[in-house]
C-alpha positions as a Python dict, from the first residue, in 0.01 Angstrom:
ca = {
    (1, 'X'): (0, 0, 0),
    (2, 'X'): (-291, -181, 95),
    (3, 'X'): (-410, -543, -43),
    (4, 'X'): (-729, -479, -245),
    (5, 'X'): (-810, -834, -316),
    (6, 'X'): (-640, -1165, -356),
    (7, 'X'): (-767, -1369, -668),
    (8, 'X'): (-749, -1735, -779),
    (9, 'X'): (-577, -1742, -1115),
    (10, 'X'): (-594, -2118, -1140),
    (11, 'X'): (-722, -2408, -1000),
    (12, 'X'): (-620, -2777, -997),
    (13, 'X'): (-805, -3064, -806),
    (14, 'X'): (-804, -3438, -874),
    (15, 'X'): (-954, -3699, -720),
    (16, 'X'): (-833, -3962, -648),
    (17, 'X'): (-999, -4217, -346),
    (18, 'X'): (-1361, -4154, -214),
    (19, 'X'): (-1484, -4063, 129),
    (20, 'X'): (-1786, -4260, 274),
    (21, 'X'): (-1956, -4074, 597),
    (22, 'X'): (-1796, -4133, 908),
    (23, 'X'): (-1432, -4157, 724),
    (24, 'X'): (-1189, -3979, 892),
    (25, 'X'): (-892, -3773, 700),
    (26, 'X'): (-611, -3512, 737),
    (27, 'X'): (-565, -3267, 553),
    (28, 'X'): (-190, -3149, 448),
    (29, 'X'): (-102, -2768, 291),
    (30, 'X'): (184, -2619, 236),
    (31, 'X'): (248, -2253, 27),
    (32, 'X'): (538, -2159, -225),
    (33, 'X'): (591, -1840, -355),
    (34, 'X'): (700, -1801, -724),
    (35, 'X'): (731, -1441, -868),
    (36, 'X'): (371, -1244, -725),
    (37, 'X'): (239, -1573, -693),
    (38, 'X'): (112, -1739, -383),
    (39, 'X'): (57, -2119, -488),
    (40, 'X'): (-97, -2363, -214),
    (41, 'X'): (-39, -2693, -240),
    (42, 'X'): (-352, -2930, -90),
    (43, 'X'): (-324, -3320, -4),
    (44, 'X'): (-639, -3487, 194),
    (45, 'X'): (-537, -3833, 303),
    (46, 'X'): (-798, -4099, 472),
    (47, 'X'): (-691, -4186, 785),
    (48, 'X'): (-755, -4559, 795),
    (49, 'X'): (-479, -4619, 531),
    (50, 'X'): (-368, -4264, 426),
    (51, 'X'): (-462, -4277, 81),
    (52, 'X'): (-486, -3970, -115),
    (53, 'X'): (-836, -3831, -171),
    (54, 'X'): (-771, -3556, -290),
    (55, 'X'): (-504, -3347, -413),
    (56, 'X'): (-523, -2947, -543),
    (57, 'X'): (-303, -2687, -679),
    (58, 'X'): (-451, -2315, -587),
    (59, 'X'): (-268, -2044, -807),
    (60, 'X'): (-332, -1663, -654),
    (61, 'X'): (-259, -1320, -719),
    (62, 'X'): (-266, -987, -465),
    (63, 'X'): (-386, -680, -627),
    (64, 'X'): (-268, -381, -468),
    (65, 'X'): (-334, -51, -529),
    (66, 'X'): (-522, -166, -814),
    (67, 'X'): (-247, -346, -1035),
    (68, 'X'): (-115, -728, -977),
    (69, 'X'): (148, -765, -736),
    (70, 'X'): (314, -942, -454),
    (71, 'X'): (275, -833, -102),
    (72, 'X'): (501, -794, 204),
    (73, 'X'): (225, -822, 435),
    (74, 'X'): (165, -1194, 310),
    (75, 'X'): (561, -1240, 248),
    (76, 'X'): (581, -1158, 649),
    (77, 'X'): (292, -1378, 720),
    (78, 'X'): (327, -1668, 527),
    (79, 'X'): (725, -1693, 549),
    (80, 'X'): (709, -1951, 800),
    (81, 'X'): (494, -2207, 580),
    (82, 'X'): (691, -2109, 244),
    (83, 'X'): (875, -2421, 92),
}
């Protein structure tokens, strides 16, 4: 069973604090699994006073074979980032 494609069922960003050039941030990510989905989780902080800039919600999918399903392959890869 090979992954045909992964696809982006949903996406959530808000915004929250600008960045001016030369700002400096970190960003922060961290992946749950729920069902066949993959979700990743997205905070950008500023440095100078970690504030949030930014903060997203991904939503994906695997196809495999053709149909919508999860996937061992990213199960075995992602386990150690899965909260």
């Amino acid at each position: 069973r090979s992954i045909q494609g992964i696809w982006t069922t949903r996406l959530t960003m808000s915004f929250k604090t600008p960045l001016r050039s030369g700002d400096e941030f970190v960003s922060k990510l961290y992946i749950k699994k729920e069902g066949i989905k993959y979700v990743f989780y997205q905070d950008i902080f500023r440095l100078s006073d970690m504030k949030v800039v930014v903060k997203a919600v991904v939503e994906t999918v695997c196809v495999v074979n053709g149909r919508l399903s999860g996937s061992s392959l990213l199960d075995e890869k992602f386990a150690a980032f899965f909260r």
